[in-house]
Amino acid sequence: MPKNKKKFSNRKQKHFNRGGKVGEAYDLGKRDNELFAKYYKGQNIVPENEWEEFYETLKKTLPVTFRITGYSQSAEMLKNIKGKFFDSLLNVKVEEEDVPPPKQLPWYPNELGWQLDLTRKFVRSNEMCSRLHDFLVAETECGAISRQEAVSMIPPLVLDVKSHHKILDMCAAPGSKTAQLIEYLHSTCQPGEIPSGYVIANDTDNKRCYLMVHQVKRLQSPCCIIVNHDGTSFPKIRTNSDERNPEYLLFDRVLCDVPCSGDGTMRKNFDVWNKWHPLQGANLHGLQCKLIRRGCQLLAVGGRLVYSTCSLNPIEDEAVVAEMLRASEGTMELVDAHDLLPGLKFTKGVSTWRVMTKTGEWIESAAEIPASMQTQYKHTIFPPTKEEAEKFHLERCLRILPHQQDSGGFFVAVLQKLGHLPGSREARLEAEQTANGIFVLFTVIEAKSFQSGKVLLFQRKANADIPNTTTDKESSVATANSSEINLGEKRKGPASGEEPKKQKIHGFREDPFLFMDPNDAEWKPIRDFFGLSETCSVNQLLFRSQTGRRSLYFVTKAVREITIYNDDHIRFINMGVKAFSRSPSPIVPDCDYRIAQECLGTLLPYIAHRKVNVTKADAIIIISQENPFIGKLSEGTQKQLNDMSPGSAIFVFNPSEQEPSPSCEVVFCGWRGKNSVRCFGSRCDRAHALMLLGEDLNEINKRVEAEKKAKQQGQGDDGNVKREETDDIKVEVEDDKISTDIPELNDGNGDITDDSPKEEVVDGSGELN
């Protein structure tokens, strides 16, 4: 054993540092690559008079960009951000250097996309910049905004998503574009309604799927499913349970944002400078062609597919699109995307480009590929012929260059499906129906001809327009005078477009997704306690384990059907939104569950009980203080709470003539205890609600801290323990150290305390830390 270990150690040392200093190949300070410059100068995708600006921009750090989530609160969010932060950054200097003011992305709709050129120096040296940074982090966590690269926002925008669309995101991780698709799905829906469409987010990497869950969950949507499959062989999704006549789902929208060399991300991924070489694009070209083809196969006729990369390389961009158009034989066409985003600067797609070897030699055609390199280059990486170029219209594609709008590099192509792809199952079924119709017509004409004493002879030509069809059963048709029209052939094997074979699933084995039924013993108490309407079906609630149900999740009817019909061959990772959490309490015998904050935007219209309408002042008290007594609230709120039994509660602020601000609804869940109320929710959720209500959590904490110090000075500080008691929680303060005595599920009064994060403790005055 020691001998083998020594051999392994020597072998490892032998290949550890292949020449040069340790870490030399990963010098992030070096932002230059001669081969890269030679390659892209030869492609002519950058105008010659703009080359220097283009190349110098690539060496600069990418600015921060974010977008405001386009829900009902977006207008109020924008007003608060502008008033509290953006206006305060005007004419600000740090060490005699001007802080660049925030810029609106001119092409992003409704002023919801913004760019910030804030360096670490600005954030560390200026209080307002630091507060803005903290604000963005907190609002990102609760889903109110999304920090995302500007060019990455383009594909979901040009996909033109509507609330009824069935959408597939083929290569979804890390999930920024998926979150954007969910946002558009909900923003095009009527207020108070749940979209009938959904988003299926797929990624081939099992670990990245789990990382994507957190990104998507911020949107709190019941219309999203995360799955784990190889995108090149993504299985078809069943829409019924009939084994003899199965029906498969075709998507209205497909986003195909494929893996690429990433040379458009050099401004944020500096290691690309040293790792880039011309063969990267050729190596990825085949995978990209498979992904776009599978996406087109899963697209419904009339649907739209967006193909995008963060690469500027035509071999990964136009060459892939051209090969798809070539293989589609006219059933796919490029949509002119130039007018879809007014204000966006870009260059048109190209129909000619050049191929380079890894060492920098140009290859002008497939015939020039050396014999030793035949396996490295697919012939489809070369430009289309002149006739193909005129037919493909590759100039309709978009290429965003970094220097045009101070962004990263990106490529986008929008394709429309005009008919089923050649060789696909749908094309064969369509041809079969057409052929059967022709046969019936021939039979009727033939019968009439015999009756009139005439004989018609039908002879099929070798290249007749009558389409060949394939049926599951072999059939033949005999015609007059023994002349045979063979309208069907036995299927010999899977053709292009056929559903891929079932593949072995790797990775963590997920717990099952189990749906409740009307006879479930736990459903009636939940329904009666919260007054759920009949339109909220119990069948849409799911759990992950028959024993120890701690949480129930809500999904739409369409998502439920997909899960039930495809549980045997689709690897589901996550879906739905958390609706109810088990929180048994001795003072709430009627229901062992409380409602979760995540589902309020979805289930609120279906809930009749447990809702408390509060004033703006009441909302601020409940959110900013921990367990305030009911007597602190307004008379109207006190009356509602006194008429309500203890247990889970939903607090709702609605703007009115007396309180018109904020102009949006503010909803948060909590608990009605014996003598006090409590707000459930993370620190970020509370800070977001307070921001909408015109308050600042940091300012509240400062004010509470000042009041606490003033109280200590007035009473004298002898270092003894001061104990304050509230209705729900006991808090001890000793020498400014905070500790809480929080039982696991509930305190002696039965008030739930398990939902508050461990790190979110409070001082004796109710300050939220």
Coordinates of N, CA and C in Angstrom, one line a residue, residues 458-583:
F458 N -54.8 3.8 -61.4 CA -53.9 4.7 -60.7 C -52.5 4.1 -60.6
Q459 N -51.6 4.8 -61.1 CA -50.2 4.3 -60.9 C -49.4 5.3 -60.3
R460 N -48.8 4.9 -59.2 CA -48.0 5.8 -58.4 C -46.6 6.0 -59.1
K461 N -46.2 7.3 -59.3 CA -44.9 7.6 -59.8 C -43.9 7.5 -58.7
A462 N -42.6 7.4 -59.1 CA -41.5 7.2 -58.2 C -41.4 8.4 -57.2
N463 N -41.6 9.6 -57.7 CA -41.4 10.8 -56.9 C -42.7 11.6 -56.9
A464 N -43.8 10.8 -56.6 CA -45.1 11.5 -56.5 C -45.3 12.4 -55.3
D465 N -46.2 13.3 -55.4 CA -46.4 14.3 -54.3 C -47.2 13.6 -53.1
I466 N -47.7 12.4 -53.4 CA -48.4 11.7 -52.3 C -47.4 11.4 -51.2
P467 N -47.5 11.9 -50.0 CA -46.5 11.6 -49.0 C -46.5 10.2 -48.5
N468 N -45.3 9.7 -48.1 CA -45.1 8.5 -47.5 C -45.5 8.6 -46.0
T469 N -46.1 7.6 -45.5 CA -46.5 7.6 -44.1 C -46.1 6.3 -43.4
T470 N -46.1 6.4 -42.1 CA -45.7 5.3 -41.3 C -46.7 5.1 -40.2
T471 N -47.2 3.9 -40.0 CA -48.2 3.6 -39.0 C -47.6 2.5 -38.1
D472 N -48.2 2.4 -36.9 CA -47.7 1.4 -36.0 C -48.0 0.0 -36.5
K473 N -49.0 -0.2 -37.4 CA -49.3 -1.5 -37.9 C -49.1 -1.5 -39.4
E474 N -48.5 -2.6 -39.9 CA -48.2 -2.7 -41.4 C -49.6 -2.8 -42.1
S475 N -49.7 -2.0 -43.2 CA -50.9 -2.0 -44.0 C -50.6 -1.9 -45.4
S476 N -51.5 -2.4 -46.3 CA -51.3 -2.2 -47.7 C -52.7 -2.0 -48.3
V477 N -52.8 -1.4 -49.5 CA -54.1 -1.1 -50.1 C -54.1 -1.6 -51.5
A478 N -55.0 -2.4 -51.8 CA -55.2 -2.9 -53.2 C -56.1 -2.0 -54.0
T479 N -55.8 -1.7 -55.2 CA -56.6 -0.8 -56.1 C -57.1 -1.6 -57.3
A480 N -57.8 -0.9 -58.2 CA -58.4 -1.5 -59.4 C -57.4 -2.0 -60.3
N481 N -57.7 -3.2 -61.0 CA -56.9 -3.8 -61.9 C -55.5 -4.2 -61.3
S482 N -55.5 -4.5 -60.0 CA -54.4 -5.0 -59.3 C -53.2 -4.0 -59.2
S483 N -53.6 -2.7 -59.6 CA -52.6 -1.7 -59.5 C -52.6 -1.2 -58.0
E484 N -51.4 -1.3 -57.3 CA -51.4 -1.1 -55.9 C -50.8 0.2 -55.5
I485 N -51.5 1.0 -54.7 CA -51.0 2.2 -54.1 C -50.5 2.0 -52.7
N486 N -49.2 1.9 -52.5 CA -48.7 1.7 -51.1 C -48.6 3.0 -50.4
L487 N -49.6 3.2 -49.5 CA -49.6 4.5 -48.8 C -49.0 4.3 -47.4
G488 N -48.4 3.2 -47.1 CA -47.8 3.1 -45.8 C -46.6 2.1 -45.9
E489 N -45.6 2.4 -45.1 CA -44.5 1.5 -45.0 C -44.2 1.2 -43.5
K490 N -43.7 0.0 -43.3 CA -43.4 -0.4 -41.9 C -42.2 0.4 -41.4
R491 N -42.3 0.9 -40.2 CA -41.2 1.6 -39.6 C -40.1 0.7 -39.3
K492 N -38.9 1.1 -39.9 CA -37.7 0.2 -39.7 C -36.9 0.7 -38.5
G493 N -37.0 1.9 -38.1 CA -36.2 2.4 -37.0 C -36.4 3.8 -36.7
P494 N -35.9 4.3 -35.6 CA -36.2 5.7 -35.3 C -35.5 6.7 -36.3
A495 N -36.3 7.6 -36.7 CA -35.8 8.6 -37.7 C -35.5 9.9 -36.9
S496 N -34.9 10.8 -37.7 CA -34.6 12.1 -37.0 C -35.9 12.8 -36.5
G497 N -35.8 13.3 -35.3 CA -37.0 13.9 -34.7 C -37.7 13.0 -33.8
E498 N -37.4 11.7 -33.9 CA -38.1 10.7 -33.0 C -37.7 11.0 -31.6
E499 N -38.6 10.7 -30.7 CA -38.4 10.8 -29.3 C -37.2 10.0 -28.8
P500 N -36.2 10.6 -28.2 CA -35.0 9.9 -27.8 C -35.3 8.7 -26.8
K501 N -34.4 7.8 -26.8 CA -34.6 6.6 -25.9 C -34.5 7.1 -24.5
K502 N -35.2 6.4 -23.6 CA -35.1 6.7 -22.2 C -33.7 6.5 -21.6
Q503 N -33.2 7.5 -21.0 CA -31.8 7.4 -20.5 C -31.8 7.2 -19.0
K504 N -30.7 6.6 -18.6 CA -30.5 6.3 -17.1 C -30.3 7.6 -16.4
I505 N -31.0 7.8 -15.3 CA -30.9 9.0 -14.5 C -29.9 8.9 -13.4
H506 N -29.0 9.9 -13.4 CA -27.9 9.9 -12.4 C -28.2 11.0 -11.4
G507 N -27.4 11.0 -10.3 CA -27.5 12.1 -9.3 C -28.4 11.7 -8.1
F508 N -28.7 12.6 -7.3 CA -29.5 12.4 -6.1 C -30.9 12.0 -6.4
R509 N -31.4 10.9 -5.7 CA -32.7 10.4 -6.0 C -33.7 11.3 -5.2
E510 N -34.6 11.9 -5.9 CA -35.6 12.8 -5.2 C -36.7 12.1 -4.5
D511 N -37.2 12.7 -3.5 CA -38.4 12.2 -2.8 C -39.6 12.3 -3.8
P512 N -40.6 11.5 -3.7 CA -41.7 11.6 -4.6 C -42.5 12.9 -4.4
F513 N -43.3 13.3 -5.4 CA -44.2 14.4 -5.3 C -45.6 13.8 -5.2
L514 N -46.1 13.9 -4.0 CA -47.4 13.3 -3.6 C -48.5 14.4 -3.5
F515 N -49.6 14.2 -4.1 CA -50.7 15.2 -4.1 C -51.8 14.7 -3.1
M516 N -52.4 15.7 -2.5 CA -53.5 15.5 -1.5 C -54.7 15.2 -2.3
D517 N -55.7 14.5 -1.6 CA -57.0 14.2 -2.2 C -58.1 14.7 -1.3
P518 N -59.3 14.9 -1.7 CA -60.3 15.5 -0.9 C -60.6 14.7 0.4
N519 N -60.3 13.4 0.4 CA -60.5 12.6 1.6 C -59.4 12.7 2.6
D520 N -58.4 13.4 2.3 CA -57.2 13.5 3.2 C -57.7 14.1 4.5
A521 N -57.3 13.5 5.7 CA -57.8 14.0 7.0 C -57.3 15.4 7.3
E522 N -56.2 15.8 6.7 CA -55.6 17.1 7.1 C -56.2 18.3 6.2
W523 N -56.9 17.9 5.2 CA -57.4 19.0 4.2 C -58.6 19.8 4.8
K524 N -59.6 19.1 5.4 CA -60.7 19.8 5.9 C -60.4 20.8 7.0
P525 N -59.5 20.6 8.0 CA -59.2 21.6 8.9 C -58.5 22.8 8.3
I526 N -57.7 22.6 7.3 CA -57.0 23.7 6.6 C -58.0 24.5 5.8
R527 N -58.9 23.8 5.1 CA -59.9 24.5 4.3 C -60.9 25.4 5.1
D528 N -61.3 24.8 6.2 CA -62.3 25.5 7.1 C -61.6 26.6 7.9
F529 N -60.4 26.4 8.3 CA -59.7 27.4 9.1 C -59.4 28.7 8.3
F530 N -59.0 28.5 7.1 CA -58.6 29.7 6.3 C -59.7 30.1 5.3
G531 N -60.8 29.3 5.3 CA -61.9 29.7 4.4 C -61.6 29.6 2.9
L532 N -60.9 28.6 2.5 CA -60.5 28.4 1.1 C -61.7 28.2 0.2
S533 N -61.7 28.8 -0.9 CA -62.8 28.7 -1.8 C -62.7 27.4 -2.6
E534 N -63.8 27.0 -3.2 CA -63.9 25.7 -3.9 C -63.0 25.7 -5.2
T535 N -62.7 26.9 -5.7 CA -61.8 27.0 -6.8 C -60.3 26.6 -6.5
C536 N -60.0 26.7 -5.2 CA -58.7 26.2 -4.8 C -58.7 24.7 -4.5
S537 N -58.3 24.0 -5.4 CA -58.5 22.5 -5.4 C -57.5 21.9 -4.5
V538 N -57.9 20.9 -3.7 CA -57.0 20.2 -2.8 C -56.0 19.4 -3.6
N539 N -56.4 19.0 -4.9 CA -55.5 18.3 -5.7 C -54.2 19.0 -6.1
Q540 N -54.2 20.3 -5.9 CA -53.1 21.2 -6.3 C -52.1 21.3 -5.1
L541 N -52.3 20.7 -4.0 CA -51.4 20.7 -2.9 C -50.6 19.4 -2.9
L542 N -49.3 19.6 -2.7 CA -48.5 18.4 -2.7 C -47.5 18.4 -1.5
F543 N -47.0 17.2 -1.2 CA -46.1 17.0 -0.1 C -45.0 16.0 -0.6
R544 N -43.9 15.9 0.2 CA -42.8 15.0 -0.3 C -42.7 13.7 0.5
S545 N -43.5 13.6 1.6 CA -43.4 12.4 2.4 C -44.7 12.1 3.1
Q546 N -45.1 10.8 3.1 CA -46.4 10.4 3.7 C -46.3 10.6 5.2
T547 N -45.1 10.4 5.8 CA -44.9 10.5 7.2 C -44.2 11.8 7.5
G548 N -44.7 12.5 8.5 CA -44.1 13.8 8.9 C -44.2 14.9 7.9
R549 N -45.4 15.1 7.4 CA -45.6 16.2 6.5 C -45.4 17.6 7.2
R550 N -44.3 18.2 6.9 CA -44.0 19.5 7.5 C -44.4 20.6 6.7
S551 N -44.4 20.5 5.4 CA -44.8 21.6 4.5 C -45.7 21.1 3.3
L552 N -46.6 21.9 2.9 CA -47.5 21.6 1.8 C -47.2 22.7 0.7
Y553 N -47.1 22.3 -0.5 CA -46.7 23.1 -1.6 C -47.9 23.2 -2.6
F554 N -48.0 24.4 -3.3 CA -49.1 24.6 -4.2 C -48.6 24.7 -5.6
V555 N -49.3 24.1 -6.6 CA -48.9 24.1 -8.0 C -50.2 24.4 -8.8
T556 N -50.1 24.8 -10.0 CA -51.2 25.0 -10.9 C -51.7 23.6 -11.4
K557 N -52.9 23.6 -11.9 CA -53.5 22.4 -12.5 C -52.6 21.8 -13.6
A558 N -52.1 22.7 -14.4 CA -51.3 22.2 -15.6 C -50.0 21.5 -15.1
V559 N -49.4 22.1 -14.0 CA -48.2 21.5 -13.5 C -48.5 20.2 -12.8
R560 N -49.6 20.1 -12.2 CA -50.0 18.8 -11.5 C -50.1 17.7 -12.6
E561 N -50.8 18.0 -13.7 CA -51.0 17.0 -14.7 C -49.7 16.5 -15.3
I562 N -48.8 17.5 -15.5 CA -47.5 17.1 -16.1 C -46.7 16.2 -15.1
T563 N -46.8 16.5 -13.8 CA -46.1 15.6 -12.8 C -46.7 14.2 -12.7
I564 N -48.0 14.1 -12.8 CA -48.7 12.8 -12.7 C -48.4 12.0 -13.9
Y565 N -48.5 12.5 -15.1 CA -48.4 11.8 -16.3 C -46.9 11.4 -16.7
N566 N -46.0 12.1 -16.0 CA -44.6 11.9 -16.4 C -43.7 11.5 -15.3
D567 N -44.2 11.1 -14.2 CA -43.4 10.8 -13.0 C -42.5 9.6 -13.2
D568 N -42.7 8.8 -14.2 CA -41.9 7.6 -14.4 C -40.7 7.9 -15.3
H569 N -40.7 9.0 -16.1 CA -39.5 9.2 -17.0 C -39.0 10.6 -17.0
I570 N -39.5 11.5 -16.2 CA -39.0 12.8 -16.1 C -38.4 13.0 -14.7
R571 N -37.2 13.5 -14.6 CA -36.5 13.7 -13.3 C -36.9 15.1 -12.8
F572 N -37.9 15.1 -12.0 CA -38.3 16.4 -11.4 C -37.4 16.7 -10.2
I573 N -37.0 18.0 -10.1 CA -36.1 18.4 -9.0 C -36.9 19.3 -8.0
N574 N -37.7 20.2 -8.5 CA -38.5 21.1 -7.7 C -39.6 21.7 -8.4
M575 N -40.7 22.1 -7.7 CA -41.8 22.7 -8.3 C -42.7 23.4 -7.3
G576 N -43.5 24.3 -7.7 CA -44.5 24.9 -6.8 C -44.0 25.9 -5.8
V577 N -44.9 26.4 -5.0 CA -44.5 27.4 -4.0 C -45.1 26.9 -2.6
K578 N -44.3 27.2 -1.6 CA -44.6 26.7 -0.3 C -45.9 27.4 0.2
A579 N -46.9 26.6 0.6 CA -48.2 27.2 1.0 C -48.5 27.1 2.5
F580 N -48.3 26.0 3.1 CA -48.6 25.8 4.5 C -47.5 25.1 5.2
S581 N -47.2 25.5 6.4 CA -46.2 24.8 7.3 C -46.9 24.3 8.5
R582 N -46.5 23.1 8.9 CA -47.1 22.5 10.1 C -46.5 23.2 11.4
S583 N -47.4 23.7 12.2 CA -47.0 24.4 13.4 C -48.1 24.2 14.5

